[in-house]
mmCIF file of C-alpha atoms in Angstrom:
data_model
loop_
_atom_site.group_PDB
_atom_site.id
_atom_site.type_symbol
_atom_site.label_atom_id
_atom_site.label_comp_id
_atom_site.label_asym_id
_atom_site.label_seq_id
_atom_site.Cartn_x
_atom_site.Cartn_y
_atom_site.Cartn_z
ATOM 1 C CA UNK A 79 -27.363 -53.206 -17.958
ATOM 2 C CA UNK A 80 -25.574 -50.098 -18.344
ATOM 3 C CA UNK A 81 -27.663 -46.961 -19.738
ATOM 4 C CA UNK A 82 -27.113 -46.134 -23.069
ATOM 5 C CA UNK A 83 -26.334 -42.736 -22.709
ATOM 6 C CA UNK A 84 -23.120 -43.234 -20.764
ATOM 7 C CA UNK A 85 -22.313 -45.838 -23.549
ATOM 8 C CA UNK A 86 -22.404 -43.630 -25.920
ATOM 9 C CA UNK A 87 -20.620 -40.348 -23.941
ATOM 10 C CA UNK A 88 -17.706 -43.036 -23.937
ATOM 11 C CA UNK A 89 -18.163 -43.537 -27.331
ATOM 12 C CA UNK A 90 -18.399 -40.013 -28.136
ATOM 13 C CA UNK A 91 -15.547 -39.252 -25.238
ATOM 14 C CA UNK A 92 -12.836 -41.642 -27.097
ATOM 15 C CA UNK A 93 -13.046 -40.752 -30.600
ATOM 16 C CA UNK A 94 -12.269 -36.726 -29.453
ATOM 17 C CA UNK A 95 -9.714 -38.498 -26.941
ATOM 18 C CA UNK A 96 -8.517 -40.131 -30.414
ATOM 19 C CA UNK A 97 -8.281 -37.027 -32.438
ATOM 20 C CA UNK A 98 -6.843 -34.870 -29.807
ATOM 21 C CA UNK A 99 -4.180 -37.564 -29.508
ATOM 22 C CA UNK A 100 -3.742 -38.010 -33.179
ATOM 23 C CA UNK A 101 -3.387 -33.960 -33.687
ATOM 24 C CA UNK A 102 -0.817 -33.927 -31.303
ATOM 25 C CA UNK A 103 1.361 -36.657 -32.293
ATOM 26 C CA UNK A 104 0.788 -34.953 -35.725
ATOM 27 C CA UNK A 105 2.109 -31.871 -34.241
ATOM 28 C CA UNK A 106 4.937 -33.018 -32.456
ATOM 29 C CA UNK A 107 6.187 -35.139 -35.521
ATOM 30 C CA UNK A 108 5.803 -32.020 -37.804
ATOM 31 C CA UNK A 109 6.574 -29.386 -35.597
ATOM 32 C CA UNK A 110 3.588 -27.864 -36.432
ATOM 33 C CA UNK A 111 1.933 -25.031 -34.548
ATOM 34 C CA UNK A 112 -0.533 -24.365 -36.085
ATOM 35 C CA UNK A 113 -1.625 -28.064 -35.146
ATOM 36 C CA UNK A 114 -1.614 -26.905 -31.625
ATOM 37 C CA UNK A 115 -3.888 -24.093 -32.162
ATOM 38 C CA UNK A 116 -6.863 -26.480 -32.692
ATOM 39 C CA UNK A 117 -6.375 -28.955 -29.803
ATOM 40 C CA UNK A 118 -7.874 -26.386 -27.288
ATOM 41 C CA UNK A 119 -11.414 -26.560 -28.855
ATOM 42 C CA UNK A 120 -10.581 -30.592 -29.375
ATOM 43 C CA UNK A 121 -9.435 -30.950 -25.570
ATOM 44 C CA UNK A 122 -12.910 -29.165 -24.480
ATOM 45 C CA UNK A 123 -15.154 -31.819 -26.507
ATOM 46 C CA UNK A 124 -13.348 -34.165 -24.100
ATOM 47 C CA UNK A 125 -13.878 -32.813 -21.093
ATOM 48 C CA UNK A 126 -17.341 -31.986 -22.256
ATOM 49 C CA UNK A 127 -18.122 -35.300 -22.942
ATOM 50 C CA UNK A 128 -16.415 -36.377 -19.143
ATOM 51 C CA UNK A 129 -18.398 -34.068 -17.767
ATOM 52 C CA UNK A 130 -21.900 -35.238 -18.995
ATOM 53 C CA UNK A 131 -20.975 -38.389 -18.670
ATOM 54 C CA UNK A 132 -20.954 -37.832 -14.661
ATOM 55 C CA UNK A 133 -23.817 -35.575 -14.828
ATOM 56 C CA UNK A 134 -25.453 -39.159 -16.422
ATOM 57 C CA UNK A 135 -24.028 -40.975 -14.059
ATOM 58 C CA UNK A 136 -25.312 -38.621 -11.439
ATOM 59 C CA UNK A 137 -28.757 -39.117 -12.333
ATOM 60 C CA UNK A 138 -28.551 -42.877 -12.622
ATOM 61 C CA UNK A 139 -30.639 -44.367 -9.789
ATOM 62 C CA UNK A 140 -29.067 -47.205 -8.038
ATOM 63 C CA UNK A 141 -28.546 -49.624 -10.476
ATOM 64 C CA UNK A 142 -30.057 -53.137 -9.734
ATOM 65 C CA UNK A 143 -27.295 -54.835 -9.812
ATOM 66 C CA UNK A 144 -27.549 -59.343 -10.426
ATOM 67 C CA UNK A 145 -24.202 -59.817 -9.008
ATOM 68 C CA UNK A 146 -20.228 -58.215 -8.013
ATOM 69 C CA UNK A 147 -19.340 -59.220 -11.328
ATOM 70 C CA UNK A 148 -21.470 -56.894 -13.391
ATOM 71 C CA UNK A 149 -20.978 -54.233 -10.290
ATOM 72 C CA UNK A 150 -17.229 -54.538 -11.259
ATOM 73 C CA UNK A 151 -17.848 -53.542 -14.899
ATOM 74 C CA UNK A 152 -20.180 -50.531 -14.176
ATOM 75 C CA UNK A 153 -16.924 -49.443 -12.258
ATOM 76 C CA UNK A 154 -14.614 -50.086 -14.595
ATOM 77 C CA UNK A 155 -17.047 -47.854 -17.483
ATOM 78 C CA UNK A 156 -16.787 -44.931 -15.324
ATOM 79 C CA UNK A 157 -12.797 -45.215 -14.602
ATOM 80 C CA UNK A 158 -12.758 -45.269 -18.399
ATOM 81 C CA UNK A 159 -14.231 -42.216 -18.583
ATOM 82 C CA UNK A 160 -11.550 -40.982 -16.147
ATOM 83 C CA UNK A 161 -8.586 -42.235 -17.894
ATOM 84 C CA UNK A 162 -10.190 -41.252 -21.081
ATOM 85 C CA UNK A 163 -9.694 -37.194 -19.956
ATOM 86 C CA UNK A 164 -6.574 -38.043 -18.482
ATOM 87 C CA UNK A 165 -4.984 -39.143 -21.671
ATOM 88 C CA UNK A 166 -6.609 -35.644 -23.438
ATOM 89 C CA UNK A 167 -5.122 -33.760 -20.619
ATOM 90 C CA UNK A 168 -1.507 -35.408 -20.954
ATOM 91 C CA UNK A 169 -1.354 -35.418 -24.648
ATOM 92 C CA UNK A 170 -2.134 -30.914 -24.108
ATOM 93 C CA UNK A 171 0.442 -30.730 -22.143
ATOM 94 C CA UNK A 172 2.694 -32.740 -24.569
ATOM 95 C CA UNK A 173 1.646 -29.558 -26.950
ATOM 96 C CA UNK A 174 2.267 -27.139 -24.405
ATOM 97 C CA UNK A 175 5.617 -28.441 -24.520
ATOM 98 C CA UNK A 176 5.942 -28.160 -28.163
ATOM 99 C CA UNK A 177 5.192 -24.769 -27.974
ATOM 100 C CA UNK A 178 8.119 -24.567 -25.375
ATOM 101 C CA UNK A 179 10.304 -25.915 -27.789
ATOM 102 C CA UNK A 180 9.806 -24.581 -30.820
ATOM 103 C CA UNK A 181 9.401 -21.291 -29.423
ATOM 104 C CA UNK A 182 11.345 -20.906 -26.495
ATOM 105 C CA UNK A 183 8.086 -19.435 -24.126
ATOM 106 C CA UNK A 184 5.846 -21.323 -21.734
ATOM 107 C CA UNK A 185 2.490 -20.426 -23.128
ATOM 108 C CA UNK A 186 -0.738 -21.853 -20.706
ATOM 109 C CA UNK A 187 -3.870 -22.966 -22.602
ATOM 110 C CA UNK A 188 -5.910 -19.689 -22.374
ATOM 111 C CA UNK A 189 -2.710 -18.188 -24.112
ATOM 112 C CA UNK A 190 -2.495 -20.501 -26.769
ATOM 113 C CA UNK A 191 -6.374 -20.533 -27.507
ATOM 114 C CA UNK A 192 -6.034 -16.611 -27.989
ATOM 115 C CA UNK A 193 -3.248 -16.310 -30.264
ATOM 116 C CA UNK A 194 -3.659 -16.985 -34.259
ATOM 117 C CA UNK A 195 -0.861 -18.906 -36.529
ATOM 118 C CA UNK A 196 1.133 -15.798 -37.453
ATOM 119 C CA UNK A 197 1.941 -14.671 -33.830
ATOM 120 C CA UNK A 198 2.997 -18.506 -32.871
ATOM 121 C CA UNK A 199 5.013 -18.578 -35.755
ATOM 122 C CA UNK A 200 6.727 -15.317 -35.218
ATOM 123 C CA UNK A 201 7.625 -16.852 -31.984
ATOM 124 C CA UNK A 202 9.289 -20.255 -33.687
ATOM 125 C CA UNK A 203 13.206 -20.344 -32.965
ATOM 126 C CA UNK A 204 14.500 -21.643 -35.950
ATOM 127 C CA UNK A 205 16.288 -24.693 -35.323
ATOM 128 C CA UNK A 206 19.937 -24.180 -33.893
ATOM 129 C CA UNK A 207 19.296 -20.078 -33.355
ATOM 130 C CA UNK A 208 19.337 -19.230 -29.781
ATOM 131 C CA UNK A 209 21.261 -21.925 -28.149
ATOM 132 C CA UNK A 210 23.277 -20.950 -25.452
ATOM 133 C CA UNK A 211 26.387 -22.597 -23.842
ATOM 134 C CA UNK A 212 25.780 -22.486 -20.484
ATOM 135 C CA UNK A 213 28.011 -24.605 -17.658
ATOM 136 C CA UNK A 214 25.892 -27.499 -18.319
ATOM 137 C CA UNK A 215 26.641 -27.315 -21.615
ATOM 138 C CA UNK A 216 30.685 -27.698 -20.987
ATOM 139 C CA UNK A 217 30.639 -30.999 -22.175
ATOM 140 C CA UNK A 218 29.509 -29.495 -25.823
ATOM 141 C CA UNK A 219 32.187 -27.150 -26.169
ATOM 142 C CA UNK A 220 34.489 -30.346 -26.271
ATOM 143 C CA UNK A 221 33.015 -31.526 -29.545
ATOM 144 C CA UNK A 222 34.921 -31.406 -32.471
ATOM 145 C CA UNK A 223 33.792 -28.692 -34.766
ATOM 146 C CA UNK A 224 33.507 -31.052 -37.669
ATOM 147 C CA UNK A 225 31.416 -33.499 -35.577
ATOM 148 C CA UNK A 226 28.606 -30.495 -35.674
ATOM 149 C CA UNK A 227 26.657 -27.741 -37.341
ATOM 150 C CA UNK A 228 28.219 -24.618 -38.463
ATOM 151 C CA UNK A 229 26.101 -22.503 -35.607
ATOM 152 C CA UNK A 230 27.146 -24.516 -33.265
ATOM 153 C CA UNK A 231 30.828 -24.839 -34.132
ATOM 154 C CA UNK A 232 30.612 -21.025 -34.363
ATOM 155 C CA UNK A 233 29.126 -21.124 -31.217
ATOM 156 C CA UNK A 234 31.617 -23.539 -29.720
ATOM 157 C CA UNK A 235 34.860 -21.446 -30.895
ATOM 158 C CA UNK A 236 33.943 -18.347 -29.518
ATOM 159 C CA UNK A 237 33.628 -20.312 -26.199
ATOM 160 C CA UNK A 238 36.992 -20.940 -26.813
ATOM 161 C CA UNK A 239 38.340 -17.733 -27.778
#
């Protein structure tokens, strides 16, 4: 039988796996970085909980084990563990992106963590500003000017002027 402290550092491991998730997706959906600010905090609960989980699992003497069978599942609860940072880790990295996008600078965790709502903010592009035709972009420039936004028409005709 498994110990019930690493049964309940996965319990305690998923449900900050689920809000960390959950803020994200809220973030990304909303474009809202302020969102973002919090997942640094949410990300270390994780990683905490990953952590003491091996630190557990550390201390576990050899388990006496009946057969391969309930071997395999003692595996299996510590790759959960695993996968359960690994999902945290992806889904920061999803709002390091956002950042990206919404404000046009790569930002790393420790940077985010630091800054407060205002400065992030003051960072946001608004949507359309800033977009630049570069020679990837030729194929835009062939739009119609009716088929798009008024920035971007601008945009377009003085490409063509």
């Amino acid at each position: 039988e498994f110990p019930a402290e690493m049964v309940e550092l996965i319990e305690v491991e998923a449900a900050s796996v689920y809000r960390v998730l959950g803020a994200t997706a809220s973030a990304l959906v909303n474009n809202d970085l302020s969102t973002v600010l919090s997942l640094s905090e949410e990300d270390e609960a994780v990683h905490g909980a990953y952590q003491e989980f091996f630190r557990v699992f550390n201390r576990t003497e050899t388990m006496e084990v009946a057969d391969d069978s309930q071997m395999d599942d003692f595996r299996r609860t510590v790759m959960v563990s695993r996968y359960l940072d690994r999902v945290a880790s992806i889904s920061m990295e999803c709002a390091y992106r956002l950042v990206f996008l919404l404000t046009g600078q790569r930002w790393s965790a420790d940077d985010i963590a630091e800054a407060d709502e205002d400065e992030l903010e003051s960072m946001r592009i608004p949507s359309g500003e800033g977009v630049t035709l570069d020679p990837d972009a030729r194929f835009v420039s062939h739009l119609a000017p009716d088929e798009v936004g008024g920035d971007l028409a601008a945009l377009i005709a003085e490409v063509d002027a």
